[in-house]
Coordinates of C-alpha atoms and ligand atoms in Angstrom, one line a residue:
Chain K
M1 CA -126.7 89.1 -72.5
I2 CA -123.7 89.0 -70.2
S3 CA -122.0 92.0 -68.6
V4 CA -119.0 91.8 -66.4
K5 CA -118.3 95.0 -64.7
N6 CA -114.9 95.9 -63.2
I7 CA -114.1 92.3 -62.3
I8 CA -111.1 91.8 -60.0
K9 CA -110.1 88.2 -59.2
T10 CA -107.5 87.5 -56.5
F11 CA -106.8 83.8 -55.7
E12 CA -106.2 82.5 -52.2
D13 CA -102.5 82.6 -52.8
G14 CA -102.7 86.3 -53.2
V15 CA -102.1 86.5 -56.9
T16 CA -104.4 88.9 -58.8
V17 CA -105.3 87.4 -62.1
L18 CA -107.9 89.8 -63.3
K19 CA -107.3 93.4 -62.7
G20 CA -110.5 95.3 -63.5
V21 CA -112.1 93.8 -66.5
D22 CA -115.2 95.1 -68.2
C23 CA -116.8 93.1 -71.0
H24 CA -120.2 93.0 -72.6
I25 CA -121.7 90.2 -74.7
E26 CA -124.7 91.1 -76.8
K27 CA -127.4 88.6 -77.6
G28 CA -126.5 86.6 -80.7
E29 CA -122.9 87.8 -80.6
V30 CA -119.9 85.5 -80.9
V31 CA -117.0 86.8 -78.9
A32 CA -113.6 85.3 -79.0
I33 CA -111.2 85.8 -76.1
I34 CA -107.5 85.6 -77.0
G35 CA -104.3 86.2 -75.2
P36 CA -101.1 84.7 -74.0
S37 CA -101.0 81.7 -71.7
G38 CA -101.7 82.6 -68.1
S39 CA -103.2 86.0 -69.0
G40 CA -106.5 85.2 -67.3
K41 CA -108.7 84.1 -70.2
S42 CA -110.1 81.0 -68.5
T43 CA -110.6 82.8 -65.2
L44 CA -112.6 85.5 -67.0
L45 CA -114.8 82.9 -68.7
R46 CA -115.3 81.0 -65.4
C47 CA -116.2 84.3 -63.7
M48 CA -119.1 84.6 -66.1
N49 CA -120.9 81.6 -64.6
L50 CA -119.3 81.9 -61.2
L51 CA -117.3 78.7 -61.3
S52 CA -114.7 81.3 -60.2
V53 CA -116.2 83.9 -57.9
P54 CA -114.9 87.4 -58.6
T55 CA -113.3 89.1 -55.6
F56 CA -114.8 92.4 -56.7
G57 CA -117.1 93.6 -59.4
E58 CA -120.4 92.5 -60.8
V59 CA -121.5 89.8 -63.2
W60 CA -124.9 90.3 -64.9
L61 CA -126.9 87.8 -67.0
K62 CA -129.4 90.0 -68.8
D63 CA -130.9 92.1 -66.0
K64 CA -130.0 89.8 -63.2
L65 CA -127.0 90.1 -60.9
L66 CA -125.3 86.8 -60.4
N67 CA -122.6 87.3 -57.8
P68 CA -122.9 88.5 -54.2
V69 CA -121.6 92.0 -54.1
D70 CA -120.5 93.8 -51.0
P71 CA -123.7 95.7 -50.3
Y72 CA -122.0 98.8 -48.9
L73 CA -120.1 99.2 -52.1
H74 CA -123.2 99.0 -54.3
T75 CA -123.7 102.1 -56.3
E76 CA -127.3 102.7 -55.3
V77 CA -126.4 102.4 -51.6
I78 CA -123.5 104.8 -52.0
E79 CA -125.7 107.3 -53.7
A80 CA -128.2 107.2 -50.8
S81 CA -125.4 107.7 -48.2
N82 CA -124.6 110.9 -46.4
T83 CA -121.0 110.6 -47.4
Y84 CA -122.0 110.8 -51.0
K85 CA -124.4 113.6 -50.5
K86 CA -121.7 115.6 -48.6
L87 CA -119.1 115.0 -51.4
V88 CA -121.6 116.1 -54.1
A89 CA -122.7 119.1 -52.1
G90 CA -119.1 120.0 -51.9
G91 CA -119.0 120.2 -55.7
M92 CA -117.7 116.8 -56.6
D93 CA -119.0 115.0 -59.7
G94 CA -121.3 112.1 -58.8
A95 CA -119.3 109.4 -60.6
D96 CA -116.1 110.7 -59.1
A97 CA -117.7 110.5 -55.7
I98 CA -118.7 106.9 -56.1
V99 CA -115.2 106.0 -57.3
K100 CA -113.7 107.8 -54.3
I101 CA -116.0 106.1 -51.8
K102 CA -115.3 102.7 -53.2
K103 CA -111.6 103.2 -53.4
E104 CA -111.2 104.7 -50.0
D105 CA -113.9 102.5 -48.4
L106 CA -115.6 105.6 -47.0
L107 CA -118.8 103.9 -46.3
N108 CA -117.2 101.5 -43.8
E109 CA -117.8 104.0 -41.0
K110 CA -120.8 103.0 -39.0
F111 CA -124.2 104.2 -40.0
S112 CA -126.8 105.9 -37.9
A113 CA -129.9 103.9 -37.1
A114 CA -132.0 105.8 -39.6
E115 CA -129.4 105.5 -42.3
G116 CA -129.1 101.8 -41.6
K117 CA -132.8 101.3 -42.0
E118 CA -132.7 103.1 -45.3
Y119 CA -129.8 101.1 -46.6
K120 CA -131.5 97.9 -45.6
A121 CA -134.6 98.8 -47.6
I122 CA -132.5 99.7 -50.6
L123 CA -130.6 96.4 -50.4
K124 CA -133.7 94.4 -50.0
K125 CA -135.1 96.0 -53.1
L126 CA -131.9 95.5 -55.0
Y127 CA -131.9 91.9 -54.0
K128 CA -135.5 91.4 -54.9
D129 CA -135.3 93.2 -58.3
N130 CA -131.9 92.0 -59.5
H131 CA -130.7 88.9 -57.8
I132 CA -131.0 85.4 -59.3
D133 CA -130.0 82.1 -57.8
I134 CA -126.7 81.0 -59.5
N135 CA -128.0 77.4 -60.1
V136 CA -131.0 78.8 -62.0
A137 CA -128.8 81.2 -64.0
R138 CA -126.4 78.4 -64.9
Q139 CA -129.2 76.4 -66.5
K140 CA -129.2 79.0 -69.2
M141 CA -125.4 79.2 -69.6
G142 CA -123.9 76.2 -71.2
M143 CA -120.2 75.5 -70.7
V144 CA -117.8 73.4 -72.7
F145 CA -114.4 72.5 -71.1
Q146 CA -111.0 71.9 -72.6
H147 CA -111.0 68.4 -71.2
F148 CA -114.7 67.6 -72.1
N149 CA -115.6 66.5 -68.5
L150 CA -118.3 64.1 -69.7
F151 CA -119.7 62.2 -66.7
N152 CA -117.6 59.0 -66.7
N153 CA -120.2 57.0 -64.7
L154 CA -123.0 57.6 -67.1
T155 CA -123.8 56.6 -70.6
V156 CA -123.8 59.2 -73.4
L157 CA -127.6 59.3 -73.3
D158 CA -127.6 59.8 -69.5
N159 CA -125.0 62.5 -69.8
L160 CA -127.4 64.4 -71.9
T161 CA -130.6 63.8 -69.9
L162 CA -129.2 64.0 -66.3
A163 CA -129.5 67.7 -65.8
P164 CA -132.8 68.4 -67.6
V165 CA -134.5 65.5 -65.7
E166 CA -132.9 66.2 -62.3
L167 CA -133.9 69.9 -62.6
K168 CA -137.4 68.9 -63.7
L169 CA -137.1 70.9 -66.9
K170 CA -138.2 67.9 -69.0
S171 CA -139.8 64.5 -68.4
K172 CA -137.5 61.5 -68.9
E173 CA -139.2 60.7 -72.2
E174 CA -139.0 64.2 -73.5
A175 CA -135.3 64.5 -72.4
E176 CA -134.4 61.3 -74.1
K177 CA -136.2 62.2 -77.3
N178 CA -134.5 65.5 -77.3
A179 CA -131.1 63.9 -76.5
M180 CA -131.5 61.4 -79.4
A181 CA -132.3 64.3 -81.8
L182 CA -129.2 66.1 -80.6
L183 CA -127.0 63.0 -81.0
K184 CA -128.5 62.4 -84.4
R185 CA -127.6 65.9 -85.4
I186 CA -123.9 65.2 -84.7
G187 CA -124.1 61.7 -86.2
L188 CA -123.5 59.9 -83.0
E189 CA -126.9 58.4 -82.2
D190 CA -125.4 54.9 -82.3
K191 CA -123.2 55.9 -79.3
A192 CA -126.2 56.7 -77.0
N193 CA -125.7 53.7 -74.8
V194 CA -121.9 53.6 -74.5
Y195 CA -119.7 55.1 -71.8
P196 CA -117.5 58.1 -72.5
S197 CA -114.3 56.1 -72.1
T198 CA -114.9 54.4 -75.4
L199 CA -115.1 57.6 -77.4
S200 CA -112.5 59.6 -79.3
G201 CA -111.7 63.1 -78.2
G202 CA -113.6 64.7 -81.0
Q203 CA -116.7 62.6 -80.3
K204 CA -116.4 63.5 -76.6
Q205 CA -116.2 67.2 -77.2
R206 CA -119.1 67.2 -79.6
I207 CA -121.2 65.3 -77.1
A208 CA -120.1 67.7 -74.4
I209 CA -121.4 70.5 -76.6
V210 CA -124.8 68.9 -77.2
R211 CA -125.0 68.1 -73.5
A212 CA -124.9 71.8 -72.9
L213 CA -127.4 72.3 -75.7
A214 CA -129.8 69.9 -74.1
M215 CA -130.5 72.6 -71.5
D216 CA -131.6 75.0 -74.3
P217 CA -129.1 77.6 -73.1
D218 CA -129.2 81.3 -74.0
V219 CA -125.4 81.5 -74.1
M220 CA -122.6 79.1 -74.5
L221 CA -119.2 79.5 -72.9
F222 CA -116.2 77.6 -74.4
D223 CA -112.8 77.2 -72.7
E224 CA -110.3 76.2 -75.4
P225 CA -112.6 73.4 -76.7
T226 CA -110.1 72.1 -79.2
S227 CA -106.8 72.4 -77.3
A228 CA -106.9 68.9 -76.0
L229 CA -107.7 67.3 -79.3
D230 CA -105.6 65.5 -81.8
P231 CA -105.2 67.8 -84.9
E232 CA -107.4 65.6 -87.1
M233 CA -110.3 66.0 -84.7
V234 CA -110.2 69.8 -84.4
G235 CA -112.2 70.3 -87.6
E236 CA -115.3 68.3 -86.5
V237 CA -115.6 70.3 -83.3
L238 CA -115.0 73.7 -84.9
D239 CA -117.6 72.8 -87.6
L240 CA -120.2 72.1 -85.0
M241 CA -119.4 75.5 -83.3
K242 CA -119.7 77.3 -86.6
Q243 CA -123.1 75.8 -87.1
L244 CA -124.2 77.1 -83.7
A245 CA -122.9 80.5 -84.5
A246 CA -124.7 80.5 -87.8
E247 CA -127.9 79.6 -85.9
G248 CA -127.5 82.8 -83.9
M249 CA -126.3 81.2 -80.6
T250 CA -124.6 83.7 -78.3
M251 CA -121.1 82.4 -77.7
V252 CA -118.1 83.3 -75.7
I253 CA -115.0 81.3 -76.9
V254 CA -111.6 81.3 -75.3
T255 CA -109.4 80.0 -78.1
H256 CA -106.0 79.7 -79.6
E257 CA -107.5 79.0 -83.1
M258 CA -106.9 82.4 -84.6
G259 CA -108.2 81.4 -88.0
F260 CA -111.5 80.2 -86.4
A261 CA -111.8 83.4 -84.3
R262 CA -111.2 85.6 -87.3
E263 CA -113.8 83.7 -89.4
V264 CA -116.6 83.2 -86.8
A265 CA -116.3 85.9 -84.2
D266 CA -118.1 89.2 -84.3
K267 CA -115.8 90.6 -81.6
I268 CA -112.3 89.7 -80.5
V269 CA -111.2 90.5 -76.9
F270 CA -107.5 90.5 -76.3
I271 CA -106.5 90.1 -72.7
D272 CA -103.0 90.3 -71.3
E273 CA -101.8 90.2 -67.7
G274 CA -105.4 90.4 -66.4
I275 CA -106.4 93.4 -68.4
I276 CA -108.3 93.8 -71.6
K277 CA -105.8 95.6 -73.7
E278 CA -107.8 95.8 -76.9
Q279 CA -111.1 94.7 -78.3
G280 CA -112.8 95.1 -81.6
T281 CA -113.9 93.4 -84.8
P282 CA -111.7 90.7 -86.3
D283 CA -110.6 93.2 -89.0
E284 CA -109.5 95.7 -86.3
I285 CA -107.8 93.2 -84.2
F286 CA -106.0 91.2 -86.8
N287 CA -105.4 93.8 -89.6
H288 CA -105.0 97.0 -87.6
P289 CA -103.9 96.1 -84.0
K290 CA -103.0 99.2 -82.0
D291 CA -101.8 97.8 -78.7
P292 CA -98.1 96.8 -78.8
R293 CA -98.6 93.7 -76.7
L294 CA -101.3 92.6 -79.2
Q295 CA -99.0 93.3 -82.1
D296 CA -96.3 91.2 -80.4
F297 CA -98.8 88.4 -79.6
L298 CA -100.1 88.3 -83.2
S299 CA -96.6 88.2 -84.6
K300 CA -96.0 85.1 -82.5
V301 CA -99.2 83.2 -83.2
L302 CA -100.0 84.0 -86.8
Chain M
M1 CA -100.5 12.6 -35.5
D2 CA -102.7 13.3 -32.6
F3 CA -103.3 16.9 -33.7
F4 CA -105.1 15.9 -36.9
K5 CA -106.9 13.1 -35.1
D6 CA -108.2 15.6 -32.5
I7 CA -109.3 18.0 -35.3
G8 CA -111.2 15.1 -36.8
V9 CA -112.8 14.4 -33.4
L10 CA -113.8 18.1 -33.0
V11 CA -115.3 18.7 -36.4
T12 CA -117.4 15.5 -36.1
N13 CA -118.6 16.4 -32.6
E14 CA -122.0 17.9 -32.9
K15 CA -121.9 19.7 -29.6
Y16 CA -118.6 21.4 -30.2
M17 CA -119.5 22.4 -33.8
G18 CA -122.8 23.8 -32.4
M19 CA -120.9 25.9 -30.0
L20 CA -118.5 27.2 -32.7
F21 CA -121.4 28.0 -35.1
E22 CA -123.2 29.8 -32.3
G23 CA -120.1 31.9 -31.7
L24 CA -119.8 32.4 -35.5
G25 CA -123.3 33.8 -35.5
T26 CA -122.4 36.5 -32.9
T27 CA -119.2 37.3 -34.8
L28 CA -121.1 37.8 -38.1
L29 CA -124.0 39.7 -36.4
I30 CA -121.5 42.2 -34.9
S31 CA -119.4 42.4 -38.1
V32 CA -122.3 43.0 -40.5
F33 CA -124.1 45.6 -38.5
A34 CA -120.9 47.4 -37.4
A35 CA -119.9 47.5 -41.0
L36 CA -123.2 49.1 -42.0
L37 CA -123.0 51.6 -39.2
G38 CA -119.4 52.3 -40.1
L39 CA -120.2 52.9 -43.7
L40 CA -123.0 55.3 -42.7
I41 CA -120.9 57.2 -40.2
G42 CA -117.9 57.2 -42.6
T43 CA -119.9 58.6 -45.5
L44 CA -121.4 61.4 -43.4
V45 CA -118.0 62.3 -41.9
A46 CA -116.4 62.3 -45.3
I47 CA -119.0 64.5 -46.7
V48 CA -118.7 67.0 -43.9
G49 CA -114.9 66.8 -44.3
I50 CA -115.0 67.8 -48.0
A51 CA -117.8 70.4 -47.6
Q52 CA -116.7 73.9 -48.4
D53 CA -115.6 76.0 -45.5
S54 CA -118.4 78.2 -44.2
P55 CA -119.5 79.5 -40.8
I56 CA -122.2 76.8 -40.4
M57 CA -119.8 74.0 -41.2
K58 CA -117.2 75.0 -38.7
L59 CA -118.5 73.1 -35.7
P60 CA -119.4 69.9 -37.6
K61 CA -116.0 69.9 -39.3
L62 CA -114.3 70.3 -35.9
I63 CA -116.3 67.5 -34.3
C64 CA -115.6 65.2 -37.2
K65 CA -111.9 65.9 -37.0
I66 CA -111.8 65.3 -33.2
Y67 CA -113.8 62.0 -33.7
V68 CA -111.4 60.7 -36.3
T69 CA -108.3 61.7 -34.3
I70 CA -109.5 60.0 -31.1
I71 CA -110.7 56.8 -32.7
R72 CA -107.6 56.3 -34.8
G73 CA -105.3 57.3 -32.0
T74 CA -106.6 54.9 -29.3
P75 CA -106.7 51.1 -29.1
M76 CA -109.9 49.4 -30.2
A77 CA -109.9 47.3 -27.0
L78 CA -110.0 50.4 -24.8
Q79 CA -112.8 51.9 -26.9
L80 CA -114.8 48.7 -26.4
F81 CA -114.2 48.7 -22.7
I82 CA -115.2 52.3 -22.3
M83 CA -118.4 51.7 -24.2
A84 CA -119.2 48.5 -22.2
Y85 CA -118.3 49.6 -18.7
T86 CA -119.1 53.3 -18.7
I87 CA -121.4 54.5 -21.5
F88 CA -123.5 51.4 -21.9
A89 CA -123.0 50.0 -18.4
I90 CA -126.8 49.7 -18.0
R91 CA -128.1 46.6 -16.5
G92 CA -129.7 44.4 -19.2
F93 CA -128.4 46.5 -22.1
P94 CA -127.7 44.0 -24.9
K95 CA -124.0 43.5 -25.3
E96 CA -124.5 42.8 -29.0
I97 CA -125.6 46.4 -29.4
T98 CA -122.8 47.8 -27.4
A99 CA -120.3 45.9 -29.6
I100 CA -122.0 46.9 -32.8
I101 CA -121.9 50.6 -31.7
A102 CA -118.3 50.4 -30.6
F103 CA -117.1 48.7 -33.7
G104 CA -119.3 50.8 -36.0
I105 CA -117.9 54.0 -34.5
N106 CA -114.4 52.7 -34.8
S107 CA -114.8 51.5 -38.4
G108 CA -116.5 54.8 -39.3
A109 CA -113.4 56.7 -38.6
Y110 CA -111.3 54.6 -40.9
V111 CA -113.9 54.3 -43.6
S112 CA -114.4 58.1 -43.6
E113 CA -110.7 58.6 -44.5
N114 CA -111.1 56.1 -47.3
I115 CA -114.2 57.7 -48.7
R116 CA -112.7 61.2 -48.4
A117 CA -109.7 60.1 -50.4
G118 CA -112.0 58.4 -52.9
I119 CA -114.1 61.5 -53.4
L120 CA -111.0 63.8 -53.7
S121 CA -109.6 61.4 -56.3
V122 CA -112.5 62.1 -58.7
D123 CA -111.4 64.8 -61.2
I124 CA -112.6 68.2 -60.2
G125 CA -113.8 68.7 -63.8
Q126 CA -116.6 66.3 -63.1
T127 CA -118.0 68.5 -60.3
E128 CA -117.5 71.6 -62.4
A129 CA -119.4 70.1 -65.3
G130 CA -122.3 69.2 -63.0
R131 CA -122.4 72.6 -61.4
A132 CA -122.1 74.4 -64.8
L133 CA -125.3 72.6 -65.9
G134 CA -127.1 74.1 -62.9
L135 CA -127.1 71.1 -60.7
N136 CA -126.6 71.9 -57.0
G137 CA -123.6 70.6 -55.0
R138 CA -125.6 67.8 -53.4
T139 CA -127.0 66.4 -56.6
T140 CA -123.6 66.6 -58.2
L141 CA -122.1 64.8 -55.3
I142 CA -124.7 62.0 -55.3
K143 CA -125.2 61.5 -59.0
I144 CA -121.7 62.0 -60.3
V145 CA -118.9 62.2 -57.8
I146 CA -119.9 59.5 -55.3
P147 CA -120.6 56.8 -57.9
Q148 CA -117.1 57.3 -59.2
A149 CA -115.6 57.6 -55.8
I150 CA -117.1 54.2 -54.8
K151 CA -115.3 52.5 -57.6
N152 CA -112.0 53.9 -56.3
V153 CA -112.7 53.0 -52.6
I154 CA -114.1 49.5 -52.9
P155 CA -110.7 47.9 -52.4
A156 CA -109.8 50.0 -49.4
I157 CA -113.3 49.5 -47.8
G158 CA -113.0 45.8 -48.4
N159 CA -109.7 45.7 -46.5
E160 CA -111.4 47.7 -43.7
L161 CA -114.2 45.1 -43.5
I162 CA -111.8 42.2 -43.4
A163 CA -109.9 43.9 -40.6
L164 CA -113.2 44.6 -38.8
I165 CA -114.3 40.9 -38.9
K166 CA -111.0 39.8 -37.3
E167 CA -110.9 42.6 -34.8
T168 CA -114.3 41.6 -33.4
S169 CA -112.5 38.6 -31.8
I170 CA -111.8 40.9 -28.8
V171 CA -115.5 41.0 -27.7
S172 CA -114.8 38.1 -25.5
M173 CA -113.1 40.6 -23.3
I174 CA -116.4 42.1 -22.4
G175 CA -117.8 38.6 -21.8
M176 CA -119.4 38.0 -25.2
Y177 CA -119.8 34.6 -26.8
D178 CA -118.3 34.9 -30.2
L179 CA -116.3 32.5 -32.4
T180 CA -113.1 33.1 -30.5
Q181 CA -114.7 32.7 -27.1
A182 CA -116.4 29.5 -28.3
A183 CA -113.0 28.1 -29.2
K184 CA -111.6 29.1 -25.8
I185 CA -114.5 27.4 -23.9
I186 CA -114.1 24.2 -25.9
G187 CA -110.4 24.3 -25.2
A188 CA -110.9 24.8 -21.5
G189 CA -113.7 22.3 -21.0
N190 CA -112.7 19.2 -22.8
N191 CA -110.2 16.4 -22.6
M192 CA -108.2 17.4 -25.7
A193 CA -104.8 18.3 -24.2
S194 CA -104.7 21.8 -25.5
Y195 CA -106.5 24.9 -26.9
V196 CA -104.6 24.5 -30.1
V197 CA -107.2 22.3 -31.8
P198 CA -110.3 24.4 -31.3
M199 CA -108.4 27.6 -31.9
T200 CA -107.2 26.1 -35.2
V201 CA -110.7 25.2 -36.3
A202 CA -111.9 28.7 -35.3
A203 CA -109.1 30.2 -37.3
C204 CA -110.2 28.2 -40.3
F205 CA -113.7 29.7 -39.9
Y206 CA -112.3 33.2 -39.9
L207 CA -110.1 32.4 -42.9
A208 CA -113.2 31.0 -44.8
I209 CA -115.2 34.2 -44.2
V210 CA -112.3 36.5 -45.2
Y211 CA -111.7 34.4 -48.3
L212 CA -115.3 34.5 -49.2
L213 CA -115.5 38.3 -48.6
T214 CA -112.3 38.8 -50.7
F215 CA -114.0 36.9 -53.5
V216 CA -117.2 38.9 -53.3
I217 CA -115.2 42.2 -53.4
K218 CA -113.3 41.1 -56.4
I219 CA -116.6 40.4 -58.2
I220 CA -118.1 43.8 -57.2
E221 CA -114.9 45.5 -58.4
R222 CA -115.0 43.8 -61.7
R223 CA -118.7 44.6 -62.1
L224 CA -118.1 48.3 -61.5
R225 CA -115.1 48.4 -63.8
A226 CA -117.2 46.9 -66.5
S227 CA -119.1 50.2 -66.7
D228 CA -115.9 51.9 -67.6
K229 CA -115.4 50.0 -70.8
R230 CA -118.0 48.6 -73.0
Ligands
ATP1 N1 -107.3 78.1 -58.6 C1 -106.2 78.9 -58.8 N2 -105.4 79.3 -57.8 C2 -104.3 80.0 -57.9 N3 -103.9 80.5 -59.1 C3 -104.7 80.2 -60.2 C4 -105.8 79.4 -60.1 N4 -106.3 79.3 -61.4 C5 -105.5 79.9 -62.2 N5 -104.5 80.5 -61.5 C6 -103.5 81.4 -62.1 O1 -104.1 82.4 -62.7 C7 -103.4 82.8 -63.9 C8 -104.3 82.9 -65.0 O2 -104.9 81.6 -65.2 P1 -105.9 81.3 -66.4 O3 -106.2 79.9 -66.4 O4 -107.1 82.2 -66.4 O5 -105.0 81.7 -67.7 P2 -105.3 81.4 -69.2 O6 -105.2 82.7 -69.9 O7 -106.6 80.7 -69.4 O8 -104.1 80.5 -69.7 P3 -104.0 79.3 -70.6 O9 -103.9 79.8 -72.0 O10 -102.7 78.6 -70.2 O11 -105.2 78.4 -70.4 C9 -102.3 81.7 -64.1 O12 -101.1 82.3 -63.7 C10 -102.7 80.6 -63.2 O13 -101.6 80.0 -62.6
MG2 MG1 -107.1 78.6 -69.9

């Protein structure tokens, strides 16, 4: 469903927060991302829908490439280049040659006119076959934020219908009918016409979740959905997420709720200092952690 | 007290009151249209100002920056003179339009700063939530950010409008007949010993407009706030 390949993220201030992350999320899988504060969990999640644009690397949604990638460093372009052919002819393994070219930026030398034409054709094809407009891709990737981010200027109902109607995915009537059904599902249909400021945190977050569901997403991204909640409201939000997981929704969840991750996730990803140090099933991660940083982390949070 | 007696004479004199109301008409005409022009320019400049840096936006951003710097850095009276005696020094060109343009351009610079601050004061999470749903930047701005920004900037824009109305009193310098000019003419051409009486009455007119406007702004503010809590 989602593949991030060799993601590197350096912020404007020069700090590199993700240092080459590979991560694959299968359809129907629930993946929990855990790790210490500041390790890059949110940044990784935000790279998946390009709220944060990776400095290097690729983000794929199914078979579509989401982020603009330096064309000269694209694998297919490299493979068509004379530099690559020369290296391979010299006895180098193909994969090693690609790594070497990327690393040493060997393609940055100017191309001959013929080569240029060839690359252009490859790039055009690449773009045509693989690329998708990010705004279209995001329609299928729901996101839930730590601080809910319900639209303050709109009623609950309008929060749920704005995007489907604006993007012409549904008529206003359809969108409202669907929204009411979603609100009914979480027992908040009586809140349809109030503004978000009158709601409790738990109510806000459940509405934020169904706002994302109103787009019929293929995958849902959660960034610490319960961290800003009073303890007594955490349960209602986690219960809703468990329901979604049981229904087969593909979910990526950044969380500090280890019990929840253990119970619901199919796969746990442990990230530390911008690197995925270990990933595996809940049993592997919680009962048989191998990485010393993970062992240390678990001893603190469990 | 002669002063109060003279005021009584003036406000019951049909001719003088007619002159003041005619001047008031010009003042209001300039103020209203300059305010609308200012809001339009201000909103556009603010949007350019907060747009993401990109090669296409470089020039517009620079132009907007220069515009705001020049307008805020020079006296209104000079801006008006330059408009009236150079740019629009065309025989028969309506002075009202010159004044509306001059004040609109001036007001736009101040309003743009207010609106910019208002837009930036809206939590970035609101924009992110909109974009994450697949809405484009423009729709997010129009449907989510600007409605919230307006709430934040109404008081500042109100102050700007009040300042604008009072500032239009300098149009007499380019020979226009506004409320202030009417008072001057009444003062010069009658047998009341001084300018003080007509000026005082004109001041009361300004005061009444400003008071009314303040009241309207309060109501709008309260209306907008009502959508916060219900
Ligand atoms: N926009 C930004 N500009 C510069 N640095 C940033 C930015 N966003 C995040 N960072 C830095 O990147 C690092 C990783 O941030 P990130 O939010 O991904 O961590 P996290 O694992 O989600 O932490 P937490 O558990 O506290 O939410 C932090 O040191 C943070 O200060
Ligand atoms: Mg975080």
